Amino acid sequence: MAALLEHESQIFLDLFHQDGLVICARGLGIDRLLLRFLRLYCEPASLVLVLNTSPAEEEYFIDQLRSDGVVHLPRRVTNEITNNTRYEFYTQGGVIFATSRILVVDFLTDRIPANLITGILVYKAHRIIESCQEAFILRLYRQKNKQGFIKAFTDNAVAFNTGFCHVERVMRNLFVKKLYLWPRFHIAVHSFLEKHKPEVVEIHVSMTPAMLAIQTSVLDILNACLRELKRYNPALEVEDLSLENAIGKPFDKTIRHYLDPLWHQLGAKTKSLVQDLKILRTLLLYLTQYDCVTFLNLLESLKASEKAFGENSGWLFLDSSTSMFVNARARVYRIADEKLNQKGKASAKSDVKKENELKRELVLESNPKWEALREVLKEIENENKNSEDLGGPGQVLICASDDRACAQLREYIIAGAEAFLTRLYNKTFGKDEKAEEVWIKEKTAVKSKGNARPDTGPQAKKAKLKASSKQNKNKKQQDRTIIQMIGKTEEEKREEVEVEDNKELSSSQESSIEETIPEDFQVNLPSDCYYGIFKNPLTIIHPLQGCSDPYALTRVLHEVEPRYVVLYDAELTFVRQLEIYKASRPGKPLRVYFLIYGGSTEEQRYLTALRKEKEAFEKLIREKASMVIPEEREGRDETNLDLVRDVKPAYASTDTRKAGGQEQKTVQQTVIVDMREFRSELPSLIHRRGIDIEPVTLEVGDYILTPDICVERKSVSDLIGSLNNGRLYAQCISMSRYYKRPILLIEFDPNKPFSLIPRGSLNQEISSNDITSKLTLLTLHFPKLRILWCPSPHATAELFEELKQNHPQPDAETAMAVTADSEILPETDKYNPGPQDFLLKMPGINAKNCRALMDHVKSIAELVTLSKDELSKILGNAANAVQLFDFIHLTYGEALSKGKIKR
C-alpha cells in the first residue's frame, strides 16, 4: 500500500485519536483512509465490524490488503456460517464485514460478544438515518458496549445539503461528537496538491454549428417544459427546479422528491411533462456523448413512438423541435436532388416522401472531439518517439463516460470516422431494402465518375465489419488477460490491413501491429471493463461509470501506471483521483488531456457539480461552527437519552387508584419477529419502544404479539403482488387455523400518500380484478381476519404496543412449531381442519353455527343421518337446517324439478 499523503495522515491521526465523522471531497481517497484503518485492526487481538460496504468494495479492500502482505485478512459473515458456530467465528477477532441483517439478529440473540468488540467502522455514513438497520446496530452496540470506538467515513457532502440539520442528525445516530471536514479547498489539501500538480492540457473543443443549434433547441424545449410544469403545479416554484439543475445528473431524484408524495393527485399532463423532461435530458446527453447517427436514431424513434401512441405533450410541435430535427438530419445526410436542395429546409421539415428518401446523400458529420482525440494521440506518439530519457514510451489511458462511448472510440481509432459512421448508418437506417439498392447504385455511379467521397470499398468495409463484430464478441469474454485480448485485436487488425491498405491508420498503429509484446509484461485486468487498442505503447480505453466493480478504474490506473491520461468526458471524482495518483508518485511525469466542449451543457454540468460540492462544504462549515453537541453524545455512560428504550412520556400521570400510586411491577414486553423482517425498519422502532425482540424463523405470520395475535405485514406493492398470485390467501388460511386473532397489517411508505387507490383511477364499474374487490373477498372468506392500515412504521410500532397491553407474552418455541401443515393446534382447536373446511362450504353452515354443529356431531357420516328437526335444533335456525338437509338428501332430479316448480 502506498504511504499516506500529508493531509491523509492528518485525517487518519485526528480520527484515530478521537471518534468522529469524516466528510471528504469526492475523489480525495476516502477508501485509502478506510483501508489504512482496516490494516491497523487486521489482527486477532481486536474485533472490528465494518458496516455499509457492498460485496464489490469488500473484495477490493481484501485484495489491496492481500497484496500488502497482511496475514489476518478481513473475513465475511454470510448465511453459510451456521448460527451455532457464529460466536466462535466472531471471537477469532480481526476485521469482519457483515450485512446489517445478520448483525442485527446476532446482537439481539447475543451471538456476537458485544463487550469484546474493539469498535465499528461505518462507510458511506451519509446514509445513516434514524430508522435504518445500521443505526439500529450502532444503538444496540452502544447499549451493550460503552468503551469501543465508532468511526464514520463519507465522501458525499452534497447529501447533507437536504433537510434540516441533516449532519447533526446523522452524527446523533452515529453517536459521535466530532465532525472532520476535508474539502478540496482545505488549506492542507490545496497546498499539498499544488506542489504535485500533474501537467494539464485543457482542450476546449468547439461544437459544430448543427450541434450548437440542436443544443439551443433542446434547452429551449426544456425551459418551456419546466415553465409548463410550474404553471400546472405552483407548489414547484422552487430554485431546485431551474434550467441549470435540469441538465445535471441528480435532477431526476430532485423532481421525484417533490412529486412523489402527491403523485396520485397529479394530472396526466404533469406526468407526461415529467416524462418529457427525462427524454430531453437524454437527448442532451446523447448530443455530446455519441455520434450523429446514434443521436438521429434516438430522435426518429421518439417521433415514431409519439405517432404510434397518438399522445404528445406538445413539445414536438414547437419551432425549436422542428429546427432540432432539421439540424439532426443535416448532420447525417442531405437530399441529393437539385430542386430539393433549393428547398432543403422545407423538405426536411415535412416528413420526407419515400422517393426523396431514396436520394439521400450521406454527410455523416464527424464528432469534433474525435478529431481532437486523434490530434492528442498523434502528439503522444511523437513524444513517445523521443522518450529515451523518460525510460521508454509511456502508457496511455483514455477515459470515456460509459461502455458505449468507449466502444465507439475504439472503433473510431481503429477504423476511422467515415468507415465507422457508414457502418453505423447502414445498420441503423439501411433497413429499407429499396433505399439500400438505390443507395448502392448511386454509390457505384459516383465511383465511376471517379469521385469516391460518399464511401470507399464496400468489400473492404464488409471485411472490417466482420472483424469489428469479432472484437465485440471478444470484449465479452471474461477470462482473458488484457494482453491476450490486445494480441487478438492485433491479429484482426492484420487481417484488415491485408484486405485494405487503410490510409486512416496512423504510422504508429501500423508499426505497432508488427511489434510483439515483451514476455515478462503481464497485466491482468477485469476484461469486461476495458478496450485495448495498441500494445506498444499500451493504450487502453476505460469507462468512467457502469462497471460491475466500482474500483475497476482505480485498479487500472495503478496497474497500468499511464504517463498520459486523456479525459474524453469530464468527471469530478476521477479528476481528483488523478491528482492523488500524481501526488502519490512524486517525480514520475503525468500529463492529463482534458477534452471538453466549450460553452456546452457538458461543461455546465461539470461546473455545477463543482459548485454544488463547494456550497455543500461551506454550509457544513457554517453548521459546524454553530452546532451544539451534548456532552453525553457518545453514549459512554447512562445519560444519553437516545439509548433509553422506554418511550413513556414524562407527562404521563401515575394512577393513584392502584395501591395509592405505587410503582406497578411491569412485565418485560416481547414480540417474536420473523428473520426476513429485519430488512424493514419496523423491528428497530419496536425495540426503541422498550419491547424486546426475539428473532426466529416463522412459517406462519411475520410478528407474533401475544399467544393469540399473529400479524402478517405487507407493504402496498407486496400486498398487490400476493393478492394476484394467491400467496396471501394461503397465508390467511394458516393464520386463521392456528391463531385466534389473525391480523393483516397494510403498511404505507411515509413519503407517499396514505391511500390504496389513486383518486383518478376510481371507476364506476367495479372489476373483480380490482385490489378492493380482492380485499373484500378476503374479508368475506376469513371472518376472523382483521385488517390494520398504518401510514408509517412509526404508527405500526405504536399500534403493536397498544395491542399487547394486558396480554400474556408469546412463546418463541410454540411460534416456531407452527408450520403451514403442522398438526400442533391451539388448545381450543380440537377439530380436524380438513372436514372443518369442507363443512364450511356446505349451504346453511356459516362461521357462527359451525362450532355448535361440530360440538354435537362427530363426523360427516353422522351428519348425514340427522333429521330436519334435529338439524334445526342444533343450528338454531329452521331455514339453515332446510338448506343443509336438502343439500345432503335431495337427488339431482328432485332438485331440478323443485327448481322448476319454484320458477
PDB file of N, CA and C in Angstrom, residues 698-757:
ATOM      1  N   LEU A 698     -40.101 -17.886  11.234  1.00  0.00           N
ATOM      2  CA  LEU A 698     -41.528 -18.237  11.342  1.00  0.00           C
ATOM      3  C   LEU A 698     -42.057 -18.684   9.994  1.00  0.00           C
ATOM      4  N   GLU A 699     -42.879 -19.709  10.011  1.00  0.00           N
ATOM      5  CA  GLU A 699     -43.528 -20.120   8.753  1.00  0.00           C
ATOM      6  C   GLU A 699     -44.883 -19.471   8.611  1.00  0.00           C
ATOM      7  N   VAL A 700     -45.535 -19.228   9.757  1.00  0.00           N
ATOM      8  CA  VAL A 700     -46.862 -18.601   9.726  1.00  0.00           C
ATOM      9  C   VAL A 700     -46.763 -17.242  10.398  1.00  0.00           C
ATOM     10  N   GLY A 701     -47.051 -16.172   9.640  1.00  0.00           N
ATOM     11  CA  GLY A 701     -47.018 -14.820  10.193  1.00  0.00           C
ATOM     12  C   GLY A 701     -45.629 -14.208  10.177  1.00  0.00           C
ATOM     13  N   ASP A 702     -45.590 -12.874  10.397  1.00  0.00           N
ATOM     14  CA  ASP A 702     -44.317 -12.145  10.461  1.00  0.00           C
ATOM     15  C   ASP A 702     -44.004 -11.699  11.891  1.00  0.00           C
ATOM     16  N   TYR A 703     -45.054 -11.322  12.626  1.00  0.00           N
ATOM     17  CA  TYR A 703     -44.883 -10.863  14.008  1.00  0.00           C
ATOM     18  C   TYR A 703     -45.896 -11.599  14.887  1.00  0.00           C
ATOM     19  N   ILE A 704     -45.458 -12.174  16.007  1.00  0.00           N
ATOM     20  CA  ILE A 704     -46.381 -12.783  16.974  1.00  0.00           C
ATOM     21  C   ILE A 704     -46.388 -11.859  18.196  1.00  0.00           C
ATOM     22  N   LEU A 705     -47.513 -11.171  18.422  1.00  0.00           N
ATOM     23  CA  LEU A 705     -47.579 -10.181  19.506  1.00  0.00           C
ATOM     24  C   LEU A 705     -47.963 -10.831  20.834  1.00  0.00           C
ATOM     25  N   THR A 706     -48.950 -11.733  20.801  1.00  0.00           N
ATOM     26  CA  THR A 706     -49.388 -12.467  22.002  1.00  0.00           C
ATOM     27  C   THR A 706     -49.633 -13.899  21.549  1.00  0.00           C
ATOM     28  N   PRO A 707     -49.921 -14.829  22.471  1.00  0.00           N
ATOM     29  CA  PRO A 707     -50.188 -16.207  22.006  1.00  0.00           C
ATOM     30  C   PRO A 707     -51.359 -16.296  21.028  1.00  0.00           C
ATOM     31  N   ASP A 708     -52.234 -15.264  21.029  1.00  0.00           N
ATOM     32  CA  ASP A 708     -53.406 -15.301  20.140  1.00  0.00           C
ATOM     33  C   ASP A 708     -53.264 -14.433  18.896  1.00  0.00           C
ATOM     34  N   ILE A 709     -52.429 -13.399  18.970  1.00  0.00           N
ATOM     35  CA  ILE A 709     -52.376 -12.413  17.870  1.00  0.00           C
ATOM     36  C   ILE A 709     -51.178 -12.679  16.964  1.00  0.00           C
ATOM     37  N   CYS A 710     -51.496 -12.908  15.684  1.00  0.00           N
ATOM     38  CA  CYS A 710     -50.447 -13.137  14.682  1.00  0.00           C
ATOM     39  C   CYS A 710     -50.611 -12.085  13.591  1.00  0.00           C
ATOM     40  N   VAL A 711     -49.508 -11.434  13.200  1.00  0.00           N
ATOM     41  CA  VAL A 711     -49.590 -10.335  12.221  1.00  0.00           C
ATOM     42  C   VAL A 711     -48.797 -10.687  10.968  1.00  0.00           C
ATOM     43  N   GLU A 712     -49.423 -10.515   9.824  1.00  0.00           N
ATOM     44  CA  GLU A 712     -48.733 -10.645   8.527  1.00  0.00           C
ATOM     45  C   GLU A 712     -48.582  -9.221   7.981  1.00  0.00           C
ATOM     46  N   ARG A 713     -47.317  -8.742   7.854  1.00  0.00           N
ATOM     47  CA  ARG A 713     -47.105  -7.357   7.404  1.00  0.00           C
ATOM     48  C   ARG A 713     -46.919  -7.315   5.892  1.00  0.00           C
ATOM     49  N   LYS A 714     -47.625  -6.385   5.242  1.00  0.00           N
ATOM     50  CA  LYS A 714     -47.484  -6.219   3.791  1.00  0.00           C
ATOM     51  C   LYS A 714     -47.296  -4.741   3.470  1.00  0.00           C
ATOM     52  N   SER A 715     -46.303  -4.460   2.620  1.00  0.00           N
ATOM     53  CA  SER A 715     -46.248  -3.108   2.050  1.00  0.00           C
ATOM     54  C   SER A 715     -47.260  -3.100   0.908  1.00  0.00           C
ATOM     55  N   VAL A 716     -47.591  -1.925   0.390  1.00  0.00           N
ATOM     56  CA  VAL A 716     -48.650  -1.849  -0.639  1.00  0.00           C
ATOM     57  C   VAL A 716     -48.286  -2.676  -1.864  1.00  0.00           C
ATOM     58  N   SER A 717     -47.029  -2.556  -2.319  1.00  0.00           N
ATOM     59  CA  SER A 717     -46.624  -3.303  -3.533  1.00  0.00           C
ATOM     60  C   SER A 717     -46.674  -4.811  -3.276  1.00  0.00           C
ATOM     61  N   ASP A 718     -46.235  -5.199  -2.063  1.00  0.00           N
ATOM     62  CA  ASP A 718     -46.228  -6.613  -1.689  1.00  0.00           C
ATOM     63  C   ASP A 718     -47.668  -7.142  -1.617  1.00  0.00           C
ATOM     64  N   LEU A 719     -48.568  -6.299  -1.083  1.00  0.00           N
ATOM     65  CA  LEU A 719     -49.987  -6.680  -0.948  1.00  0.00           C
ATOM     66  C   LEU A 719     -50.586  -6.977  -2.323  1.00  0.00           C
ATOM     67  N   ILE A 720     -50.326  -6.078  -3.275  1.00  0.00           N
ATOM     68  CA  ILE A 720     -50.885  -6.248  -4.627  1.00  0.00           C
ATOM     69  C   ILE A 720     -50.341  -7.531  -5.256  1.00  0.00           C
ATOM     70  N   GLY A 721     -49.012  -7.745  -5.114  1.00  0.00           N
ATOM     71  CA  GLY A 721     -48.386  -8.942  -5.681  1.00  0.00           C
ATOM     72  C   GLY A 721     -48.954 -10.224  -5.087  1.00  0.00           C
ATOM     73  N   SER A 722     -49.079 -10.268  -3.729  1.00  0.00           N
ATOM     74  CA  SER A 722     -49.518 -11.527  -3.113  1.00  0.00           C
ATOM     75  C   SER A 722     -51.024 -11.740  -3.262  1.00  0.00           C
ATOM     76  N   LEU A 723     -51.793 -10.674  -3.526  1.00  0.00           N
ATOM     77  CA  LEU A 723     -53.220 -10.866  -3.836  1.00  0.00           C
ATOM     78  C   LEU A 723     -53.363 -11.466  -5.231  1.00  0.00           C
ATOM     79  N   ASN A 724     -52.496 -11.023  -6.130  1.00  0.00           N
ATOM     80  CA  ASN A 724     -52.583 -11.503  -7.516  1.00  0.00           C
ATOM     81  C   ASN A 724     -52.134 -12.949  -7.659  1.00  0.00           C
ATOM     82  N   ASN A 725     -51.078 -13.338  -6.915  1.00  0.00           N
ATOM     83  CA  ASN A 725     -50.599 -14.710  -7.116  1.00  0.00           C
ATOM     84  C   ASN A 725     -51.170 -15.711  -6.107  1.00  0.00           C
ATOM     85  N   GLY A 726     -52.077 -15.242  -5.228  1.00  0.00           N
ATOM     86  CA  GLY A 726     -52.774 -16.162  -4.322  1.00  0.00           C
ATOM     87  C   GLY A 726     -51.998 -16.535  -3.071  1.00  0.00           C
ATOM     88  N   ARG A 727     -50.784 -15.948  -2.916  1.00  0.00           N
ATOM     89  CA  ARG A 727     -49.980 -16.299  -1.743  1.00  0.00           C
ATOM     90  C   ARG A 727     -50.661 -15.843  -0.445  1.00  0.00           C
ATOM     91  N   LEU A 728     -51.280 -14.661  -0.509  1.00  0.00           N
ATOM     92  CA  LEU A 728     -51.913 -14.096   0.700  1.00  0.00           C
ATOM     93  C   LEU A 728     -53.057 -14.991   1.184  1.00  0.00           C
ATOM     94  N   TYR A 729     -53.790 -15.595   0.247  1.00  0.00           N
ATOM     95  CA  TYR A 729     -54.912 -16.474   0.596  1.00  0.00           C
ATOM     96  C   TYR A 729     -54.393 -17.647   1.446  1.00  0.00           C
ATOM     97  N   ALA A 730     -53.287 -18.231   0.975  1.00  0.00           N
ATOM     98  CA  ALA A 730     -52.704 -19.373   1.701  1.00  0.00           C
ATOM     99  C   ALA A 730     -52.215 -18.937   3.083  1.00  0.00           C
ATOM    100  N   GLN A 731     -51.616 -17.729   3.145  1.00  0.00           N
ATOM    101  CA  GLN A 731     -51.110 -17.228   4.433  1.00  0.00           C
ATOM    102  C   GLN A 731     -52.259 -16.998   5.418  1.00  0.00           C
ATOM    103  N   CYS A 732     -53.389 -16.476   4.894  1.00  0.00           N
ATOM    104  CA  CYS A 732     -54.553 -16.217   5.759  1.00  0.00           C
ATOM    105  C   CYS A 732     -55.161 -17.530   6.262  1.00  0.00           C
ATOM    106  N   ILE A 733     -55.168 -18.568   5.421  1.00  0.00           N
ATOM    107  CA  ILE A 733     -55.683 -19.885   5.851  1.00  0.00           C
ATOM    108  C   ILE A 733     -54.870 -20.362   7.055  1.00  0.00           C
ATOM    109  N   SER A 734     -53.513 -20.294   6.921  1.00  0.00           N
ATOM    110  CA  SER A 734     -52.644 -20.767   8.008  1.00  0.00           C
ATOM    111  C   SER A 734     -52.858 -19.949   9.269  1.00  0.00           C
ATOM    112  N   MET A 735     -52.914 -18.605   9.121  1.00  0.00           N
ATOM    113  CA  MET A 735     -53.062 -17.746  10.308  1.00  0.00           C
ATOM    114  C   MET A 735     -54.387 -18.015  11.008  1.00  0.00           C
ATOM    115  N   SER A 736     -55.482 -18.133  10.231  1.00  0.00           N
ATOM    116  CA  SER A 736     -56.807 -18.343  10.827  1.00  0.00           C
ATOM    117  C   SER A 736     -56.874 -19.695  11.527  1.00  0.00           C
ATOM    118  N   ARG A 737     -56.127 -20.664  11.013  1.00  0.00           N
ATOM    119  CA  ARG A 737     -56.190 -22.010  11.571  1.00  0.00           C
ATOM    120  C   ARG A 737     -55.478 -22.091  12.924  1.00  0.00           C
ATOM    121  N   TYR A 738     -54.350 -21.397  13.045  1.00  0.00           N
ATOM    122  CA  TYR A 738     -53.526 -21.588  14.239  1.00  0.00           C
ATOM    123  C   TYR A 738     -53.625 -20.465  15.273  1.00  0.00           C
ATOM    124  N   TYR A 739     -54.224 -19.336  14.889  1.00  0.00           N
ATOM    125  CA  TYR A 739     -54.301 -18.222  15.847  1.00  0.00           C
ATOM    126  C   TYR A 739     -55.734 -17.701  15.944  1.00  0.00           C
ATOM    127  N   LYS A 740     -56.112 -17.283  17.149  1.00  0.00           N
ATOM    128  CA  LYS A 740     -57.479 -16.799  17.350  1.00  0.00           C
ATOM    129  C   LYS A 740     -57.713 -15.469  16.651  1.00  0.00           C
ATOM    130  N   ARG A 741     -56.677 -14.614  16.680  1.00  0.00           N
ATOM    131  CA  ARG A 741     -56.865 -13.268  16.124  1.00  0.00           C
ATOM    132  C   ARG A 741     -55.811 -12.978  15.044  1.00  0.00           C
ATOM    133  N   PRO A 742     -56.027 -13.469  13.831  1.00  0.00           N
ATOM    134  CA  PRO A 742     -55.074 -13.170  12.745  1.00  0.00           C
ATOM    135  C   PRO A 742     -55.250 -11.724  12.266  1.00  0.00           C
ATOM    136  N   ILE A 743     -54.130 -11.054  11.977  1.00  0.00           N
ATOM    137  CA  ILE A 743     -54.198  -9.644  11.543  1.00  0.00           C
ATOM    138  C   ILE A 743     -53.381  -9.471  10.265  1.00  0.00           C
ATOM    139  N   LEU A 744     -53.964  -8.760   9.304  1.00  0.00           N
ATOM    140  CA  LEU A 744     -53.232  -8.369   8.101  1.00  0.00           C
ATOM    141  C   LEU A 744     -52.885  -6.888   8.259  1.00  0.00           C
ATOM    142  N   LEU A 745     -51.604  -6.588   8.319  1.00  0.00           N
ATOM    143  CA  LEU A 745     -51.165  -5.205   8.502  1.00  0.00           C
ATOM    144  C   LEU A 745     -50.730  -4.642   7.152  1.00  0.00           C
ATOM    145  N   ILE A 746     -51.392  -3.590   6.703  1.00  0.00           N
ATOM    146  CA  ILE A 746     -51.003  -2.965   5.432  1.00  0.00           C
ATOM    147  C   ILE A 746     -50.273  -1.670   5.780  1.00  0.00           C
ATOM    148  N   GLU A 747     -48.957  -1.659   5.458  1.00  0.00           N
ATOM    149  CA  GLU A 747     -48.118  -0.531   5.879  1.00  0.00           C
ATOM    150  C   GLU A 747     -47.739   0.320   4.670  1.00  0.00           C
ATOM    151  N   PHE A 748     -47.941   1.616   4.804  1.00  0.00           N
ATOM    152  CA  PHE A 748     -47.660   2.543   3.705  1.00  0.00           C
ATOM    153  C   PHE A 748     -46.304   3.208   3.906  1.00  0.00           C
ATOM    154  N   ASP A 749     -45.743   3.681   2.818  1.00  0.00           N
ATOM    155  CA  ASP A 749     -44.495   4.427   2.874  1.00  0.00           C
ATOM    156  C   ASP A 749     -44.821   5.827   3.386  1.00  0.00           C
ATOM    157  N   PRO A 750     -44.134   6.308   4.459  1.00  0.00           N
ATOM    158  CA  PRO A 750     -44.477   7.633   4.999  1.00  0.00           C
ATOM    159  C   PRO A 750     -44.278   8.772   4.006  1.00  0.00           C
ATOM    160  N   ASN A 751     -43.413   8.554   2.968  1.00  0.00           N
ATOM    161  CA  ASN A 751     -43.179   9.621   1.983  1.00  0.00           C
ATOM    162  C   ASN A 751     -44.211   9.625   0.865  1.00  0.00           C
ATOM    163  N   LYS A 752     -45.085   8.625   0.878  1.00  0.00           N
ATOM    164  CA  LYS A 752     -46.077   8.533  -0.203  1.00  0.00           C
ATOM    165  C   LYS A 752     -47.469   8.716   0.385  1.00  0.00           C
ATOM    166  N   PRO A 753     -48.467   8.973  -0.473  1.00  0.00           N
ATOM    167  CA  PRO A 753     -49.816   9.232   0.043  1.00  0.00           C
ATOM    168  C   PRO A 753     -50.408   8.021   0.763  1.00  0.00           C
ATOM    169  N   PHE A 754     -51.211   8.300   1.793  1.00  0.00           N
ATOM    170  CA  PHE A 754     -51.845   7.237   2.585  1.00  0.00           C
ATOM    171  C   PHE A 754     -53.171   6.857   1.933  1.00  0.00           C
ATOM    172  N   SER A 755     -53.078   6.321   0.709  1.00  0.00           N
ATOM    173  CA  SER A 755     -54.297   5.876   0.033  1.00  0.00           C
ATOM    174  C   SER A 755     -53.939   4.702  -0.858  1.00  0.00           C
ATOM    175  N   LEU A 756     -54.802   3.696  -0.856  1.00  0.00           N
ATOM    176  CA  LEU A 756     -54.504   2.469  -1.597  1.00  0.00           C
ATOM    177  C   LEU A 756     -54.686   2.670  -3.088  1.00  0.00           C
ATOM    178  N   ILE A 757     -55.732   3.444  -3.438  1.00  0.00           N
ATOM    179  CA  ILE A 757     -56.045   3.632  -4.859  1.00  0.00           C
ATOM    180  C   ILE A 757     -55.989   5.121  -5.172  1.00  0.00           C
TER     181      ILE A 757
END
